[in-house]
Short mmCIF file of C-alpha atoms and ligand atoms in Angstrom, two decimals:
data_model
loop_
_atom_site.label_atom_id
_atom_site.label_comp_id
_atom_site.label_asym_id
_atom_site.label_seq_id
_atom_site.Cartn_x
_atom_site.Cartn_y
_atom_site.Cartn_z
CA UNK A 250 57.93 -206.12 -45.09
CA UNK A 251 54.22 -205.31 -45.75
CA UNK A 252 53.33 -207.95 -43.00
CA UNK A 253 55.37 -206.53 -40.31
CA UNK A 254 53.95 -203.13 -40.95
CA UNK A 255 50.30 -204.65 -40.64
CA UNK A 256 51.35 -206.35 -37.28
CA UNK A 257 52.85 -203.17 -35.99
CA UNK A 258 49.78 -201.16 -36.68
CA UNK A 259 47.33 -203.91 -35.57
CA UNK A 260 45.54 -202.31 -32.47
CA UNK A 261 45.79 -204.30 -29.50
CA UNK A 262 42.66 -206.28 -28.29
CA UNK A 263 42.35 -206.63 -24.55
CA UNK A 264 39.72 -208.54 -23.07
CA UNK A 265 38.49 -208.02 -19.28
CA UNK A 266 36.15 -209.55 -16.89
CA UNK A 267 35.17 -207.54 -14.07
CA UNK A 268 32.63 -207.73 -11.23
CA UNK A 269 30.60 -210.44 -9.38
CA UNK A 270 28.73 -213.22 -10.82
CA UNK A 271 25.08 -213.90 -9.37
CA UNK A 272 23.80 -217.67 -8.93
CA UNK A 273 20.28 -218.07 -8.66
CA UNK A 274 18.30 -220.27 -6.49
CA UNK A 275 14.87 -218.99 -7.83
CA UNK A 276 13.55 -215.86 -9.63
CA UNK A 277 14.29 -213.52 -6.17
CA UNK A 278 17.26 -215.15 -4.76
CA UNK A 279 20.75 -215.79 -5.79
CA UNK A 280 24.29 -216.01 -4.00
CA UNK A 281 27.03 -213.58 -4.79
CA UNK A 282 29.91 -211.59 -3.50
CA UNK A 283 30.60 -208.00 -2.76
CA UNK A 284 32.77 -207.22 -5.80
CA UNK A 285 32.12 -203.90 -7.18
CA UNK A 286 33.83 -204.14 -10.42
CA UNK A 287 36.18 -201.07 -9.78
CA UNK A 288 39.26 -202.83 -10.31
CA UNK A 289 38.20 -204.36 -13.83
CA UNK A 290 36.52 -200.99 -14.91
CA UNK A 291 39.90 -199.12 -14.05
CA UNK A 292 41.73 -201.76 -16.10
CA UNK A 293 39.23 -201.21 -19.26
CA UNK A 294 39.52 -197.50 -18.97
CA UNK A 295 43.37 -197.61 -18.98
CA UNK A 296 43.11 -199.99 -21.92
CA UNK A 297 41.16 -197.46 -23.82
CA UNK A 298 43.47 -194.38 -22.85
CA UNK A 299 46.16 -196.82 -24.49
CA UNK A 300 44.55 -197.05 -27.73
CA UNK A 301 43.36 -200.67 -27.17
CA UNK A 302 40.23 -202.45 -28.46
CA UNK A 303 38.68 -203.39 -25.23
CA UNK A 304 36.14 -206.06 -24.53
CA UNK A 305 34.83 -205.96 -20.90
CA UNK A 306 32.60 -208.90 -20.01
CA UNK A 307 31.04 -207.68 -16.66
CA UNK A 308 28.96 -209.14 -13.78
CA UNK A 309 26.28 -206.80 -12.27
CA UNK A 310 27.81 -203.48 -10.90
CA UNK A 311 26.52 -200.01 -10.48
CA UNK A 312 29.48 -198.45 -12.68
CA UNK A 313 29.40 -197.10 -16.07
CA UNK A 314 31.26 -198.79 -18.61
CA UNK A 315 34.23 -196.49 -19.88
CA UNK A 316 33.53 -194.71 -23.16
CA UNK A 317 34.79 -196.73 -26.35
CA UNK A 318 34.64 -200.04 -24.06
CA UNK A 319 32.77 -202.68 -25.70
CA UNK A 320 30.62 -204.02 -22.84
CA UNK A 321 29.11 -207.28 -22.56
CA UNK A 322 26.78 -207.65 -19.43
CA UNK A 323 26.18 -211.10 -17.82
CA UNK A 324 24.91 -212.45 -14.71
CA UNK A 325 26.04 -215.94 -14.13
CA UNK A 326 29.46 -217.64 -14.16
CA UNK A 327 27.99 -219.92 -17.09
CA UNK A 328 27.24 -216.69 -19.17
CA UNK A 329 30.50 -215.19 -18.20
CA UNK A 330 32.12 -218.44 -19.36
CA UNK A 331 30.37 -218.23 -22.85
CA UNK A 332 31.27 -214.37 -23.49
CA UNK A 333 34.57 -214.50 -22.36
CA UNK A 334 35.37 -217.68 -24.71
CA UNK A 335 33.49 -215.80 -27.68
CA UNK A 336 36.17 -212.98 -27.22
CA UNK A 337 39.28 -215.16 -26.36
CA UNK A 338 41.03 -215.89 -29.43
CA UNK A 339 40.94 -212.65 -31.06
CA UNK A 340 42.58 -210.85 -27.73
CA UNK A 341 46.34 -210.13 -27.15
CA UNK A 342 46.09 -209.49 -23.58
CA UNK A 343 43.51 -210.86 -21.20
CA UNK A 344 42.78 -209.81 -17.92
CA UNK A 345 40.37 -211.77 -15.61
CA UNK A 346 39.34 -209.47 -12.43
CA UNK A 347 35.97 -211.12 -12.10
CA UNK A 348 35.07 -212.60 -8.75
CA UNK A 349 33.25 -215.42 -10.15
CA UNK A 350 31.30 -217.66 -7.82
CA UNK A 351 32.81 -220.81 -7.70
CA UNK A 352 29.55 -222.89 -6.95
CA UNK A 353 25.95 -222.42 -8.17
CA UNK A 354 22.82 -223.99 -6.42
CA UNK A 355 22.38 -227.52 -8.31
CA UNK A 356 18.73 -226.34 -8.89
CA UNK A 357 17.38 -222.80 -10.13
CA UNK A 358 13.78 -223.08 -9.43
CA UNK A 359 11.45 -221.79 -11.83
CA UNK A 360 9.10 -220.12 -9.60
CA UNK A 361 9.94 -218.34 -5.93
CA UNK A 362 10.50 -220.88 -3.22
CA UNK A 363 7.57 -220.24 -0.62
CA UNK A 364 8.82 -219.27 2.55
CA UNK A 365 7.64 -222.15 4.51
CA UNK A 366 8.82 -224.47 1.88
CA UNK A 367 12.46 -222.76 2.10
CA UNK A 368 14.83 -226.24 2.19
CA UNK A 369 17.15 -225.94 5.43
CA UNK A 370 19.88 -227.57 3.13
CA UNK A 371 20.99 -226.90 -0.40
CA UNK A 372 23.23 -228.39 -2.83
CA UNK A 373 25.84 -226.86 -4.55
CA UNK A 374 27.72 -227.56 -7.75
CA UNK A 375 31.01 -226.08 -9.19
CA UNK A 376 31.00 -223.48 -11.63
CA UNK A 377 33.62 -223.86 -14.34
CA UNK A 378 36.81 -221.98 -13.62
CA UNK A 379 36.93 -219.73 -16.71
CA UNK A 380 40.78 -218.74 -16.23
CA UNK A 381 41.79 -222.10 -15.87
CA UNK A 382 40.33 -223.15 -19.21
CA UNK A 383 41.86 -220.15 -20.90
CA UNK A 384 45.19 -220.97 -19.49
CA UNK A 385 45.08 -224.38 -21.15
CA UNK A 386 44.20 -222.90 -24.70
CA UNK A 387 46.16 -219.79 -24.68
CA UNK A 388 49.01 -219.31 -27.35
CA UNK A 389 52.44 -217.97 -26.73
CA UNK A 390 51.45 -214.53 -28.42
CA UNK A 391 48.56 -213.96 -25.53
CA UNK A 392 49.42 -212.44 -22.38
CA UNK A 393 46.98 -214.24 -19.71
CA UNK A 394 46.48 -212.43 -16.43
CA UNK A 395 44.74 -213.28 -13.33
CA UNK A 396 43.67 -211.70 -10.00
CA UNK A 397 43.96 -213.74 -6.64
CA UNK A 398 42.07 -212.13 -3.72
CA UNK A 399 43.92 -213.45 -0.67
CA UNK A 400 43.23 -213.33 3.26
CA UNK A 401 46.36 -215.54 4.06
CA UNK A 402 49.35 -217.24 2.76
CA UNK A 403 48.89 -214.55 0.28
CA UNK A 404 52.32 -215.03 -2.16
CA UNK A 405 52.14 -219.04 -1.71
CA UNK A 406 48.42 -219.04 -2.57
CA UNK A 407 48.98 -216.83 -5.53
CA UNK A 408 51.91 -218.68 -6.92
CA UNK A 409 50.08 -221.93 -6.79
CA UNK A 410 47.31 -220.45 -8.95
CA UNK A 411 49.85 -218.66 -11.39
CA UNK A 412 50.99 -222.40 -12.03
CA UNK A 413 47.91 -224.31 -11.81
CA UNK A 414 45.99 -221.57 -14.26
CA UNK A 415 49.35 -221.43 -16.68
CA UNK A 416 49.03 -217.42 -16.32
CA UNK A 417 51.66 -215.07 -17.47
CA UNK A 418 50.96 -213.01 -14.44
CA UNK A 419 48.94 -213.07 -11.24
CA UNK A 420 48.02 -210.17 -9.23
CA UNK A 421 47.59 -210.84 -5.52
CA UNK A 422 45.34 -208.35 -3.69
CA UNK A 423 45.93 -208.33 -0.05
CA UNK A 424 42.19 -208.21 1.19
CA UNK A 425 43.12 -208.87 5.06
CA UNK A 426 43.97 -205.00 5.49
CA UNK A 427 41.63 -202.34 5.83
CA UNK A 428 40.15 -200.52 3.23
CA UNK A 429 41.32 -202.44 0.33
CA UNK A 430 39.87 -204.83 -2.51
CA UNK A 431 36.27 -205.43 -2.49
CA UNK A 432 34.14 -202.29 -2.66
CA UNK A 433 37.21 -199.98 -1.92
CA UNK A 434 38.83 -197.46 -4.42
CA UNK A 435 42.08 -198.60 -2.85
CA UNK A 436 44.12 -201.63 -3.35
CA UNK A 437 47.32 -203.22 -2.44
CA UNK A 438 49.01 -205.73 -4.69
CA UNK A 439 51.93 -207.68 -5.45
CA UNK A 440 52.58 -208.84 -9.21
CA UNK A 441 53.97 -212.28 -9.66
CA UNK A 442 55.24 -213.57 -13.07
CA UNK A 443 55.56 -217.07 -14.50
CA UNK A 444 59.26 -216.01 -14.70
CA UNK A 445 59.62 -215.78 -10.87
CA UNK A 446 59.29 -211.79 -11.02
CA UNK A 447 57.71 -210.17 -8.10
CA UNK A 448 56.48 -206.47 -8.11
CA UNK A 449 55.05 -205.06 -5.06
CA UNK A 450 52.85 -201.82 -4.98
CA UNK A 451 51.86 -200.21 -1.66
CA UNK A 452 48.27 -198.82 -0.89
CA UNK A 453 47.11 -197.05 -3.94
CA UNK A 454 43.99 -196.27 -5.73
CA UNK A 455 42.81 -198.92 -8.23
CA UNK A 456 43.29 -196.31 -11.14
CA UNK A 457 46.74 -195.56 -10.33
CA UNK A 458 47.47 -199.57 -10.26
CA UNK A 459 45.72 -200.21 -13.56
CA UNK A 460 48.22 -198.06 -15.28
CA UNK A 461 50.99 -199.84 -13.19
CA UNK A 462 49.91 -203.17 -14.21
CA UNK A 463 49.67 -202.26 -17.80
CA UNK A 464 53.18 -200.52 -17.71
CA UNK A 465 54.40 -204.07 -16.48
CA UNK A 466 52.46 -206.49 -18.79
CA UNK A 467 53.22 -204.51 -21.90
CA UNK A 468 57.20 -204.10 -21.10
O1 C5P B 1149 40.90 -219.66 -7.65
P1 C5P B 1149 40.49 -217.94 -7.65
O2 C5P B 1149 39.03 -217.88 -7.79
O3 C5P B 1149 41.30 -217.30 -6.47
O4 C5P B 1149 41.21 -217.37 -8.63
C1 C5P B 1149 41.19 -216.00 -9.06
C2 C5P B 1149 41.21 -215.90 -10.57
O5 C5P B 1149 40.43 -216.75 -11.37
C3 C5P B 1149 40.51 -214.48 -10.91
O6 C5P B 1149 41.58 -213.78 -11.93
C4 C5P B 1149 39.18 -214.87 -11.52
O7 C5P B 1149 38.59 -214.15 -12.22
C5 C5P B 1149 39.32 -216.17 -12.21
N1 C5P B 1149 38.50 -217.37 -11.86
C6 C5P B 1149 37.64 -217.46 -12.87
N2 C5P B 1149 36.44 -218.40 -12.88
C7 C5P B 1149 36.28 -219.13 -11.62
C8 C5P B 1149 37.11 -218.51 -10.49
C9 C5P B 1149 37.94 -217.73 -10.59
O8 C5P B 1149 37.85 -217.29 -14.02
N3 C5P B 1149 35.29 -219.90 -11.40
#
């Protein structure tokens, strides 16, 4: 009886990744993407308003962390992987919204590459797929949610990622339409579950969608 009460009163823990990663070529140059972090920060804010403990592992953004969030700033995919793994086992809900760079330069030069010595070709090596790693070690009580920004074959691509990464939910962003996805305050999403559910939301503000996503995954 007492065990049950402890579990029911336990504060839910939510782990969220957000923003882009930066993959450095030298001290003054990196490759990255236009992710603003807005979707992840909206999710973090919604988690706080539901009384959850929220760990937010964030790449560089210009956003302020919602009050109450435990913010961990990172730059590279490797740093993000370390910090996410630190928080993972204690988390009940894990939502990976970050736009992680899939590759990084093979060499991160210690000194600035001189203009006239800049290589005309460069070798890139794969970064770890952080979410794929989590999918393989998650336990049944954890809810694992990924995002998939797609420009074509939206649902098919998202479904493949849901299965490959062993997710409970994948949230497909259609970024082919105007004013959605990266940088925008709006998004257009379809939620797909491992149980073959499909829930579509039209063009909506990211804050509104964050509420809807939590409503669905916390059912
Ligand atoms: O395969 P794709 O990059 O489209 O998958 C998107 C999902 O996977 C997002 O939830 C993203 O945060 C996560 N991801 C990751 N590590 C990567 C690439 C993507 O965690 N290297």
